[in-house]
Tab-separated table of C-alpha atoms in Angstrom:
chain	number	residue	atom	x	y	z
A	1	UNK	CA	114.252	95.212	100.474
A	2	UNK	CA	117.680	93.223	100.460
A	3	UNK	CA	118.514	90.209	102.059
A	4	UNK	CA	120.470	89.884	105.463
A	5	UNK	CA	123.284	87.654	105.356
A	6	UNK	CA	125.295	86.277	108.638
A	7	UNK	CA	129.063	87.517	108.029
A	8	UNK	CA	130.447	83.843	108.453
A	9	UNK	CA	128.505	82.646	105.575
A	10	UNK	CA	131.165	82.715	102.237
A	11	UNK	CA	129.872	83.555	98.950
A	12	UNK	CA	130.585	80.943	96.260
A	13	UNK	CA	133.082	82.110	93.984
A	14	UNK	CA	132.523	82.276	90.354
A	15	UNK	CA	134.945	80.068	87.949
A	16	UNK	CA	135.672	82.743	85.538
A	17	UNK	CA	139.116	83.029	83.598
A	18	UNK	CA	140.606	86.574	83.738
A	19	UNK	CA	137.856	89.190	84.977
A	20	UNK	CA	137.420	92.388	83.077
A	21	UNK	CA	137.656	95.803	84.264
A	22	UNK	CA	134.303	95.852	83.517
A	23	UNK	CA	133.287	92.948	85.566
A	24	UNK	CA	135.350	93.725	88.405
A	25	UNK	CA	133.754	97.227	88.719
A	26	UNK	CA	130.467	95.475	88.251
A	27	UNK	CA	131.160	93.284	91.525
A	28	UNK	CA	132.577	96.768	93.279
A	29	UNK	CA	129.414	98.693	92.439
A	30	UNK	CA	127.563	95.572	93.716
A	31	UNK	CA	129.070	95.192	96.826
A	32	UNK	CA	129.464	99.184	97.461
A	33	UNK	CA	125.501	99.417	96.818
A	34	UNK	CA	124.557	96.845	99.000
A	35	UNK	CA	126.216	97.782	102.199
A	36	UNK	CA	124.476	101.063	101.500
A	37	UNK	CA	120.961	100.047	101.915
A	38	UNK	CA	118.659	99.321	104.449
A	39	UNK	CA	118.151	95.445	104.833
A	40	UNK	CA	115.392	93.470	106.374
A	41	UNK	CA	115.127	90.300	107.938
A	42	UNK	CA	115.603	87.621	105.331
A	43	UNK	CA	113.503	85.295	107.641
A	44	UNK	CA	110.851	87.404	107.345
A	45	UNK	CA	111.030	88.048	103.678
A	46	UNK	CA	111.203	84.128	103.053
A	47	UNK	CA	108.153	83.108	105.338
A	48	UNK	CA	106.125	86.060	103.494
A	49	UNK	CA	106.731	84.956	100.202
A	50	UNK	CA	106.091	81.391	101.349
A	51	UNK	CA	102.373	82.913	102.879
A	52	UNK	CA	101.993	84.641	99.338
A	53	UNK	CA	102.363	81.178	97.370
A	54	UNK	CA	100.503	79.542	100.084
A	55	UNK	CA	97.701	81.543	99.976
A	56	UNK	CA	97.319	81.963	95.896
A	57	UNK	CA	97.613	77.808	95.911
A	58	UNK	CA	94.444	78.008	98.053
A	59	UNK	CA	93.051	80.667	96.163
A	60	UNK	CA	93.023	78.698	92.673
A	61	UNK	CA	92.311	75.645	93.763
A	62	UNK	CA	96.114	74.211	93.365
A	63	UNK	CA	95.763	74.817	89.855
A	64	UNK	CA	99.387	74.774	88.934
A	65	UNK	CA	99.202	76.472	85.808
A	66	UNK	CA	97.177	79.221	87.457
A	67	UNK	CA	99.457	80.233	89.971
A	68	UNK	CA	102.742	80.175	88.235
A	69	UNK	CA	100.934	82.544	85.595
A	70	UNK	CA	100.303	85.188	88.564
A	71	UNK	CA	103.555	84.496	90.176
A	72	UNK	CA	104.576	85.953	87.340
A	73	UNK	CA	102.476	88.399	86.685
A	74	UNK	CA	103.233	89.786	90.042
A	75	UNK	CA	106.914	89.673	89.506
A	76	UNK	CA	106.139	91.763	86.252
A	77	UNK	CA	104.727	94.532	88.218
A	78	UNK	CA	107.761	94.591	90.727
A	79	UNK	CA	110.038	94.259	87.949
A	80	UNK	CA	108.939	97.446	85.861
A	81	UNK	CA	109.642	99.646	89.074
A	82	UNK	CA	112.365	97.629	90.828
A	83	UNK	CA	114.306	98.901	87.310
A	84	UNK	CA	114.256	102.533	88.335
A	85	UNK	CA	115.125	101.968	92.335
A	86	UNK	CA	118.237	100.082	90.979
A	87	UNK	CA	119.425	102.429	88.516
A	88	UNK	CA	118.474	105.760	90.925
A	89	UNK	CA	121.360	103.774	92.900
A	90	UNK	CA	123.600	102.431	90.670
A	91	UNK	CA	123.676	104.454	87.774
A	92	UNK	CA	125.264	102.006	85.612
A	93	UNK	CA	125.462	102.950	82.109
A	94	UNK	CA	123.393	101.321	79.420
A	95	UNK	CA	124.884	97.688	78.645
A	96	UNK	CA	126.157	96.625	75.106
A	97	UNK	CA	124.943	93.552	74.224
A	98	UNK	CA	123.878	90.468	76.124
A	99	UNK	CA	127.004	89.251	77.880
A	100	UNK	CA	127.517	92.671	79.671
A	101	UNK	CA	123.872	92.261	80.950
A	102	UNK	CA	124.208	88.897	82.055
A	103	UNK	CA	126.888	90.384	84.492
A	104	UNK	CA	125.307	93.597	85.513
A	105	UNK	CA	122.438	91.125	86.461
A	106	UNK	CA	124.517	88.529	88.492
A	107	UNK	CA	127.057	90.697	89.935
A	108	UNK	CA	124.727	93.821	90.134
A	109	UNK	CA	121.593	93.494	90.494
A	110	UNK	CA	121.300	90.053	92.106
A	111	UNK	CA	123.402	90.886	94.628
A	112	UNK	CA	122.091	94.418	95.786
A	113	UNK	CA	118.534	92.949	96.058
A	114	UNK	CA	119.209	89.213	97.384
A	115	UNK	CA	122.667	89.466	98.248
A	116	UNK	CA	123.601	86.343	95.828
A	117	UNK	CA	125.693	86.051	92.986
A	118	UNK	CA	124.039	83.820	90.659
A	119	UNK	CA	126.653	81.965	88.133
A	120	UNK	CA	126.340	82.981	84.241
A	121	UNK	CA	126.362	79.416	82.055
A	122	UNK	CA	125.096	77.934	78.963
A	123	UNK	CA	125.760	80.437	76.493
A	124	UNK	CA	123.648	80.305	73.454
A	125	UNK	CA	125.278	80.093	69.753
A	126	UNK	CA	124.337	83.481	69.041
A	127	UNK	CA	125.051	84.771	72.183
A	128	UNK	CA	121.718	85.628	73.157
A	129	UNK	CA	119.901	83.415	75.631
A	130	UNK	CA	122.018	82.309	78.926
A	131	UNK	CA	121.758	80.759	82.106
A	132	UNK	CA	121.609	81.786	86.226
A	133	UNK	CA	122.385	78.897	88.220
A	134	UNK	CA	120.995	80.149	91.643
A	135	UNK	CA	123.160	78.622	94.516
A	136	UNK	CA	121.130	79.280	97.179
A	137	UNK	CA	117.590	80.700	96.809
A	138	UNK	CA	116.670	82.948	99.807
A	139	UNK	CA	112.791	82.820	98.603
A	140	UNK	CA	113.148	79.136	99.114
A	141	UNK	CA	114.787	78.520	102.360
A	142	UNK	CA	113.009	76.244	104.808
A	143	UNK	CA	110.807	75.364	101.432
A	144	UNK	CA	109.480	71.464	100.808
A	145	UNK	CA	106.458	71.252	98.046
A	146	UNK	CA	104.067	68.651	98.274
A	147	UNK	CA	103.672	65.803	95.893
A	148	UNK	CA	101.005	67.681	93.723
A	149	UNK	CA	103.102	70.579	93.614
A	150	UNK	CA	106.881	68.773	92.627
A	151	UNK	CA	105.388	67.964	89.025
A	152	UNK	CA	103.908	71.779	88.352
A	153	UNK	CA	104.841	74.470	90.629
A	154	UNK	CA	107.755	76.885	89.779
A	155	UNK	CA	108.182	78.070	93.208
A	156	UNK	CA	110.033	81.456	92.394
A	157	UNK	CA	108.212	82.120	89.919
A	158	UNK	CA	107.964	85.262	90.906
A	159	UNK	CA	111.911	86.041	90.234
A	160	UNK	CA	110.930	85.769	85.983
A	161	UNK	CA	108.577	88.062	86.078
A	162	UNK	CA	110.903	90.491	87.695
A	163	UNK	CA	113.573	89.907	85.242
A	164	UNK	CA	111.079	90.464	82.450
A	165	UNK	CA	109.853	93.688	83.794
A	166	UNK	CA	113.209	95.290	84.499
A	167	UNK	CA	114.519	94.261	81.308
A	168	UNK	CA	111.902	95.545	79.319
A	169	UNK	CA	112.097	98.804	81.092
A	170	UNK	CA	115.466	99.465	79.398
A	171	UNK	CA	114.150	98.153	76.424
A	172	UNK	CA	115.016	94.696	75.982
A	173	UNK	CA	112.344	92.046	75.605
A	174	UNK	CA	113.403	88.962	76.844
A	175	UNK	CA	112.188	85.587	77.682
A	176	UNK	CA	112.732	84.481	81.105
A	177	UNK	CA	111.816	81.084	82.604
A	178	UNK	CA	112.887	77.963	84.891
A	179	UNK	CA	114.506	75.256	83.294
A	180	UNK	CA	114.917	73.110	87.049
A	181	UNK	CA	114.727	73.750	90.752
A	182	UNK	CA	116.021	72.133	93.528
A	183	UNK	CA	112.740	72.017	95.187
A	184	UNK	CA	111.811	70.200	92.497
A	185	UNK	CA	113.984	67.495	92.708
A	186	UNK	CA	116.340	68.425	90.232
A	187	UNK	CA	120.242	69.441	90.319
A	188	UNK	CA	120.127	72.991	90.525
A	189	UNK	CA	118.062	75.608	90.262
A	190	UNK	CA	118.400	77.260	86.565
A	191	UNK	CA	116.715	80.369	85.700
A	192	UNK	CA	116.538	80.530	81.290
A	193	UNK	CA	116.954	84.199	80.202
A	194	UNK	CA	116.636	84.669	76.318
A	195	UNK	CA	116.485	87.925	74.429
A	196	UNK	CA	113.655	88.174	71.853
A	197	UNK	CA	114.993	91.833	70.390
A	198	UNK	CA	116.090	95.220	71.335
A	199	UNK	CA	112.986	97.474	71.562
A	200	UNK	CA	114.974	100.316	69.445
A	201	UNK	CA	112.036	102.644	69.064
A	202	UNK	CA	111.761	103.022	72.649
A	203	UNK	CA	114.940	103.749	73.509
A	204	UNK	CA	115.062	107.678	75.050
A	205	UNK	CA	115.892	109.940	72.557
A	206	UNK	CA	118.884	111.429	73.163
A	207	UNK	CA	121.320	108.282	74.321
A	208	UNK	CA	122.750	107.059	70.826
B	1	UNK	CA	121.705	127.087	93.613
B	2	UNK	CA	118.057	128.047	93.979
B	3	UNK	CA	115.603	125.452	92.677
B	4	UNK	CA	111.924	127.357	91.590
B	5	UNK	CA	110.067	124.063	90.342
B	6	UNK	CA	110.833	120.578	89.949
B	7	UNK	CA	108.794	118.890	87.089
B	8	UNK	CA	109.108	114.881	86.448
B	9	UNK	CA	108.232	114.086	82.957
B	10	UNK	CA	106.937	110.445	81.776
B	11	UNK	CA	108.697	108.765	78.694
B	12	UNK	CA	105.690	109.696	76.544
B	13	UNK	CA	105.865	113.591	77.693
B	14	UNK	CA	103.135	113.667	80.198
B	15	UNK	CA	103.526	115.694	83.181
B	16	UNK	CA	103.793	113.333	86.080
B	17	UNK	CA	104.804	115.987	88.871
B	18	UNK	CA	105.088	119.408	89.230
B	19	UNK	CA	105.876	121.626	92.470
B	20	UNK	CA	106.900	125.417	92.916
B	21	UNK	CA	108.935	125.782	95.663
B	22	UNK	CA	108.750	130.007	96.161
B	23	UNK	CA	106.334	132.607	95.055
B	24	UNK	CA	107.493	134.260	91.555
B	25	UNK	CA	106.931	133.802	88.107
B	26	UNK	CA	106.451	129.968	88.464
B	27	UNK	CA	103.407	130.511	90.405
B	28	UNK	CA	101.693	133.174	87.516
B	29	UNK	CA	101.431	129.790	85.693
B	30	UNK	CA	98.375	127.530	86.441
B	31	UNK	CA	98.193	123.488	86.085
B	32	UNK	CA	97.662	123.687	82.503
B	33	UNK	CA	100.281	125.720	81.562
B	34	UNK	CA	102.956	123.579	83.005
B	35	UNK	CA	101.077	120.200	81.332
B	36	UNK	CA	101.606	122.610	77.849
B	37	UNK	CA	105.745	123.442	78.995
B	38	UNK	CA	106.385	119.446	79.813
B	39	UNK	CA	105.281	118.163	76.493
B	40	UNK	CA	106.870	120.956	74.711
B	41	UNK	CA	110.020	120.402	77.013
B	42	UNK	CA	109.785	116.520	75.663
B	43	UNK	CA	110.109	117.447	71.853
B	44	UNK	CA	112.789	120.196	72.294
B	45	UNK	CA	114.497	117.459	74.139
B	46	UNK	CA	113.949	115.139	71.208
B	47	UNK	CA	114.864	118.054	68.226
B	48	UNK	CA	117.952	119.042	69.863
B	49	UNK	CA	119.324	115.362	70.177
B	50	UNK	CA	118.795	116.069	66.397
B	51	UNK	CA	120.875	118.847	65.762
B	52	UNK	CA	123.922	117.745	67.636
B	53	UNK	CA	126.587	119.460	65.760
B	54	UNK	CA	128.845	117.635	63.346
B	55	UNK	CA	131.969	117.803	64.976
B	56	UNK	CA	130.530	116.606	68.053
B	57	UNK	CA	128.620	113.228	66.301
B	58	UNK	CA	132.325	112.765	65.370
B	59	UNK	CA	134.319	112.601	67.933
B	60	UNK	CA	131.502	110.966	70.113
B	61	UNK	CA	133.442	108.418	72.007
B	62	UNK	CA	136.151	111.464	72.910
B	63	UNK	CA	133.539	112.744	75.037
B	64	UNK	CA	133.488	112.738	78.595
B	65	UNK	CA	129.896	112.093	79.988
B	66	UNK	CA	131.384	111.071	83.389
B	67	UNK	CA	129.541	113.591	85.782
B	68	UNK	CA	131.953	113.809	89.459
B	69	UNK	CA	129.821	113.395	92.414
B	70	UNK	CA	129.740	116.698	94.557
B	71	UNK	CA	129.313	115.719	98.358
B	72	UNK	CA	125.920	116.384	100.590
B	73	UNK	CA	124.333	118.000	97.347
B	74	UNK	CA	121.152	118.607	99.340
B	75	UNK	CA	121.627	116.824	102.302
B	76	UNK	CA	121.178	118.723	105.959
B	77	UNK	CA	124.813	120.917	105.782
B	78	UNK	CA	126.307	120.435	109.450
B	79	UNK	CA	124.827	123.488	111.048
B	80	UNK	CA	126.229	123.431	115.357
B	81	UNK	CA	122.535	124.709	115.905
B	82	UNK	CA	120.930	121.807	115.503
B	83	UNK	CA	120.730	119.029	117.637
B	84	UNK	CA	121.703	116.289	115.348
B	85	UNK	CA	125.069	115.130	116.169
B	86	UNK	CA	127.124	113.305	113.519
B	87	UNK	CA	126.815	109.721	114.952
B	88	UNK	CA	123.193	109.509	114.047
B	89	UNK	CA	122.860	108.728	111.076
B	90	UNK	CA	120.352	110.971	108.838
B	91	UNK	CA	116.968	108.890	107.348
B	92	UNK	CA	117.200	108.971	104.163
B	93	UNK	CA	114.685	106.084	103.047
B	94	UNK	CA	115.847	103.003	102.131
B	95	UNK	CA	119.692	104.648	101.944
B	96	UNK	CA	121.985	104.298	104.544
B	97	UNK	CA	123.621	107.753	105.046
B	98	UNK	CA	124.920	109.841	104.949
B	99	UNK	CA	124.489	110.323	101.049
B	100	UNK	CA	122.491	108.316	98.630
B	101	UNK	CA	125.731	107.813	96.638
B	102	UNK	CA	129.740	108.446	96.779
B	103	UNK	CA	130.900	107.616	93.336
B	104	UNK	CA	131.046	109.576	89.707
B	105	UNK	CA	128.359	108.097	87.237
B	106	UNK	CA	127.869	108.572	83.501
B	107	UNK	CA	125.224	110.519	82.307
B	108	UNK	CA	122.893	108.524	80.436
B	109	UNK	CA	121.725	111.724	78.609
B	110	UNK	CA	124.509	112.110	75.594
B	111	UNK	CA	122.708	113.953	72.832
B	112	UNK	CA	119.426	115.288	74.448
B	113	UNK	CA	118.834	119.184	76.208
B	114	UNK	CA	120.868	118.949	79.437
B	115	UNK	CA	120.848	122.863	80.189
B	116	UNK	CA	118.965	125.509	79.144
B	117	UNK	CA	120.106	129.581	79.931
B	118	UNK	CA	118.335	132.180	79.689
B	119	UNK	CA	118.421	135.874	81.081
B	120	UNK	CA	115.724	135.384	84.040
B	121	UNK	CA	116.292	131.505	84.709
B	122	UNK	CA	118.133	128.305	84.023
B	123	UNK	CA	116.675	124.755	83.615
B	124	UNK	CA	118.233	121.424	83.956
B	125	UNK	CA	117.321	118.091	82.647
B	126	UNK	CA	118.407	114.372	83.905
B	127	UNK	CA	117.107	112.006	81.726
B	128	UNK	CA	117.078	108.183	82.958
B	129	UNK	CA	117.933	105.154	81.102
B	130	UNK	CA	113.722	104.138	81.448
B	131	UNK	CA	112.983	107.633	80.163
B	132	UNK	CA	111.850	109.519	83.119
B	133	UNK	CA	112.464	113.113	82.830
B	134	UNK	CA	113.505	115.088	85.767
B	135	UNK	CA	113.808	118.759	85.148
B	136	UNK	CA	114.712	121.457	87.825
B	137	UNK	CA	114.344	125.238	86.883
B	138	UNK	CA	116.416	127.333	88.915
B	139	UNK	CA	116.120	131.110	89.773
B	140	UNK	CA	119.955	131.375	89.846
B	141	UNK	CA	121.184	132.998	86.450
B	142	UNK	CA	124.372	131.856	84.564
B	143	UNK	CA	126.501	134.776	83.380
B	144	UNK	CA	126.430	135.579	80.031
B	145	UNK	CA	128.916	138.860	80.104
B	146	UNK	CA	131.488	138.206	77.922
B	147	UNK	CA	134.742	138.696	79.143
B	148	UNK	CA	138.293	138.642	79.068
B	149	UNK	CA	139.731	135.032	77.912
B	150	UNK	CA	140.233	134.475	81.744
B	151	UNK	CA	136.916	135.580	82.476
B	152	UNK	CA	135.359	133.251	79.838
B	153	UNK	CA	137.338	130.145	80.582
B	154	UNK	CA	135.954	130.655	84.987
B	155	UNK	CA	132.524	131.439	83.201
B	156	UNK	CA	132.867	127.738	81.207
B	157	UNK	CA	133.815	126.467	84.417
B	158	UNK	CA	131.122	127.783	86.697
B	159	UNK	CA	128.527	126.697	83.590
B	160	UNK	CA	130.088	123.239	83.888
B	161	UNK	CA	130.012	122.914	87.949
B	162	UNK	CA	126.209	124.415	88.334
B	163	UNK	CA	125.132	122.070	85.574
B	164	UNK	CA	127.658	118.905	87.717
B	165	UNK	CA	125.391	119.696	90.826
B	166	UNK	CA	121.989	120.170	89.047
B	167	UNK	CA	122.672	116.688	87.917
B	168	UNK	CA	124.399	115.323	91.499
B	169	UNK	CA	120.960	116.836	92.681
B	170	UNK	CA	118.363	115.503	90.219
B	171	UNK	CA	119.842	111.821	90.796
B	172	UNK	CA	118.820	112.122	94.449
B	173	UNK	CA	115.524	113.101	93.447
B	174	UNK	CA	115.286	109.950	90.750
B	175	UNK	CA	116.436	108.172	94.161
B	176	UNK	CA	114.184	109.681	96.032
B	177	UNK	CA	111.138	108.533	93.392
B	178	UNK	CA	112.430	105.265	93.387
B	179	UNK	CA	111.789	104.850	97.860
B	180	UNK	CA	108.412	106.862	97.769
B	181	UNK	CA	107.057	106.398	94.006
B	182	UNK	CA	107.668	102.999	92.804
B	183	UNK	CA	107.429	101.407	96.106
B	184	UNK	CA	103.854	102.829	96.629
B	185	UNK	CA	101.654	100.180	95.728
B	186	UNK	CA	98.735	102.011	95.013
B	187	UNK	CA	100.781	104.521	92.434
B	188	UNK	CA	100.096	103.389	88.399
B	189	UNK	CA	102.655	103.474	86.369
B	190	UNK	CA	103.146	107.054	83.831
B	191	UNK	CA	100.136	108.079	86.386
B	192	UNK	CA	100.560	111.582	88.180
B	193	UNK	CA	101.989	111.744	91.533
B	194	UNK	CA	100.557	112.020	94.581
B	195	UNK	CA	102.599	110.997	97.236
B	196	UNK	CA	102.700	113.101	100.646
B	197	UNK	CA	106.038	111.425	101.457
B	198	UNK	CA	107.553	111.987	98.297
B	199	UNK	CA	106.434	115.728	98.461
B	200	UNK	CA	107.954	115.866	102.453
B	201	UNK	CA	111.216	113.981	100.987
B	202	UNK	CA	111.838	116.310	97.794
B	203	UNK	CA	110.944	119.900	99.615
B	204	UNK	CA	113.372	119.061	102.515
B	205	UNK	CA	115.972	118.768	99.495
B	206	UNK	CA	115.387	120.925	98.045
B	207	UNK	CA	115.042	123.446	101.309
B	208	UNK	CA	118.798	122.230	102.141
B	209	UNK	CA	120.052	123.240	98.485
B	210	UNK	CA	119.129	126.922	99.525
């Protein structure tokens, strides 16, 4: 399921000083894999997830709380098999630390899914939370919350719970949350990923 | 390269799938027997990451676990009987073809079994970086004969190219999991299999291979 994209639309580009081998081959892979698979129509995809939140806000009774929780909780279950679709087409090798995960997810991963490029910012000291400034959010196109909603309702919620699923999947637990969304009011849309630890005894035997 | 049985094996060593694709020795072994090979499979896998010799643990990072990719490794060859012309392009799930890949990739599988040979079959083993096992046992038998130095060096070769493909091979299957298995909403997770498309999908594979 990937995201259709007119071909006069640009993609931001990312301030970054020099890029890295690394990074640059990151981007190739990412574009490479995403010409290379079916796409849908991103209308579509936007006015289903906009049903889906729709119908759990009716469902629990606008409790907030409530629905965020199993926004997430659904984006859990997506994450922990979305993991193996994109490494049975990407085959990138395992990442070294935090900062080479931060750009197999925007360059990568993001972009063979969604077709964006989300920005990496706000480096922790130790180098292991940082930030995804989302440009623009194909889950929330056409998207205005009511009052009740502005004060409560992560709206992509569903987004965290796929980061937390894939990550843990190749064994890192991480923390991953909103810090602000546009259809909230705010700035930007930040998405707050922060490693808890490397879950070393269930790493495969066999990759060192 | 003839594949016998294709077995995927979960990241705790439970049998997920298992399906013999001709009638020989494979099929002399019933449902429980391959649930006893798969878990036995998972902690060879896990002793012989153990025993990696010396030398090797060394020089690890001289290594070269970059695995080419061999073109239309099970796709449908280009045969002028059939009626398929090349413009169409072939289905291949959520791929747009006319291969689920182009480039090399690096195995994620450094110090585990990757290839096992033996007198009356060989077996293959592409571990992923979640832990799924995907092992192929093939009917096709690696020389052993040893020969002149020329003869040994083609014989290293033609070890190296059948083991290149099994893995070019098992990838598309791992692909081919990731359209039918994971997007299957009513499949558990570590559950086994039992997915008609996925079954269709991996026997036309592994029907082209032959």
């Amino acid at each position: 399921m990937s995201r259709q994209q007119s071909i006069n639309s640009s993609q931001t580009p990312t301030p970054t000083t020099a890029q890295s081998p690394l990074s640059r081959s990151l981007k190739a892979t990412g574009e490479e894999v995403w010409k290379r698979t079916e796409k849908i129509n991103a209308e579509l995809f936007t006015l289903t997830y906009g049903a889906i939140v729709s119908q759990l806000c009716t469902d629990y009774g606008r409790d907030f709380v409530k629905i965020n929780e199993q926004l997430y909780q659904m984006g859990y279950s997506i994450g922990v098999r979305l993991i193996e679709d994109f490494l049975a087409r990407t085959a990138l090798p395992r990442c070294q630390g935090m900062q080479e995960t931060s750009e197999a997810l925007s360059k990568c991963a993001f972009k063979v899914f969604l077709n964006i490029t989300p920005r990496v910012t706000n480096w922790s000291s130790g180098k292991d939370a940082f930030s995804l400034i989302i440009d623009d959010n194909p889950l929330s196109d056409f998207v205005e919350l009511p009052m009740d909603a502005m004060e409560q309702l992560w709206y992509s919620n569903v987004l965290c719970g796929v980061l937390k699923g894939a990550l843990e999947m190749v064994q890192l637990d991480c923390d991953v949350f909103f810090v602000s969304d546009i259809l909230r009011g705010d700035q930007q849309t930040e998405l707050r990923v922060k490693l808890n630890k490397i879950l070393k005894d269930e790493i495969p035997i066999g990759e060192d | 390269m003839a594949i016998e049985t294709i077995l995927i094996i979960n990241k705790s060593g439970g049998l997920i799938y298992q399906r013999n694709f001709s009638e020989s020795f494979a099929s002399k072994l019933n449902s429980n027997d391959f649930l006893i090979i798969a878990s036995t499979i998972h902690s060879v896998f896990a002793i012989t990451s153990q025993i990696t010799p010396k030398a090797l643990q060394i020089t690890q990072n001289n290594v070269d676990y970059v695995i080419p990719y061999i073109p239309m490794v099970g796709m449908e060859s280009s045969n002028p009987q059939q009626t398929r012309n090349a413009n169409v392009p072939v289905k291949l799930g959520s791929y747009k073809g006319p291969d689920f890949f182009k480039e090399p990739f690096i195995s994620w599988n450094k110090s585990g079994l990757r290839q096992l040979s033996t007198d009356q079959f060989t077996m293959y083993i592409y571990q992923t970086m979640t832990g799924l096992k995907f092992v192929a046992l093939s009917s096709n038998v690696l020389s052993t004969n040893a020969g002149t130095m020329n003869g040994s060096i083609d014989k290293t070769k033609a070890v190296n190219v059948a083991s290149q493909v099994a893995d070019n091979f098992l990838r598309k299957i791992y692909c081919l999991y990731g359209d039918y298995v994971m997007k299957d909403p009513f499949y558990s997770m570590e559950m086994p299999i039992k997915s008609e498309l996925f079954d269709k999908a991996v026997k036309r594979m592994v029907n082209n291979l032959l």
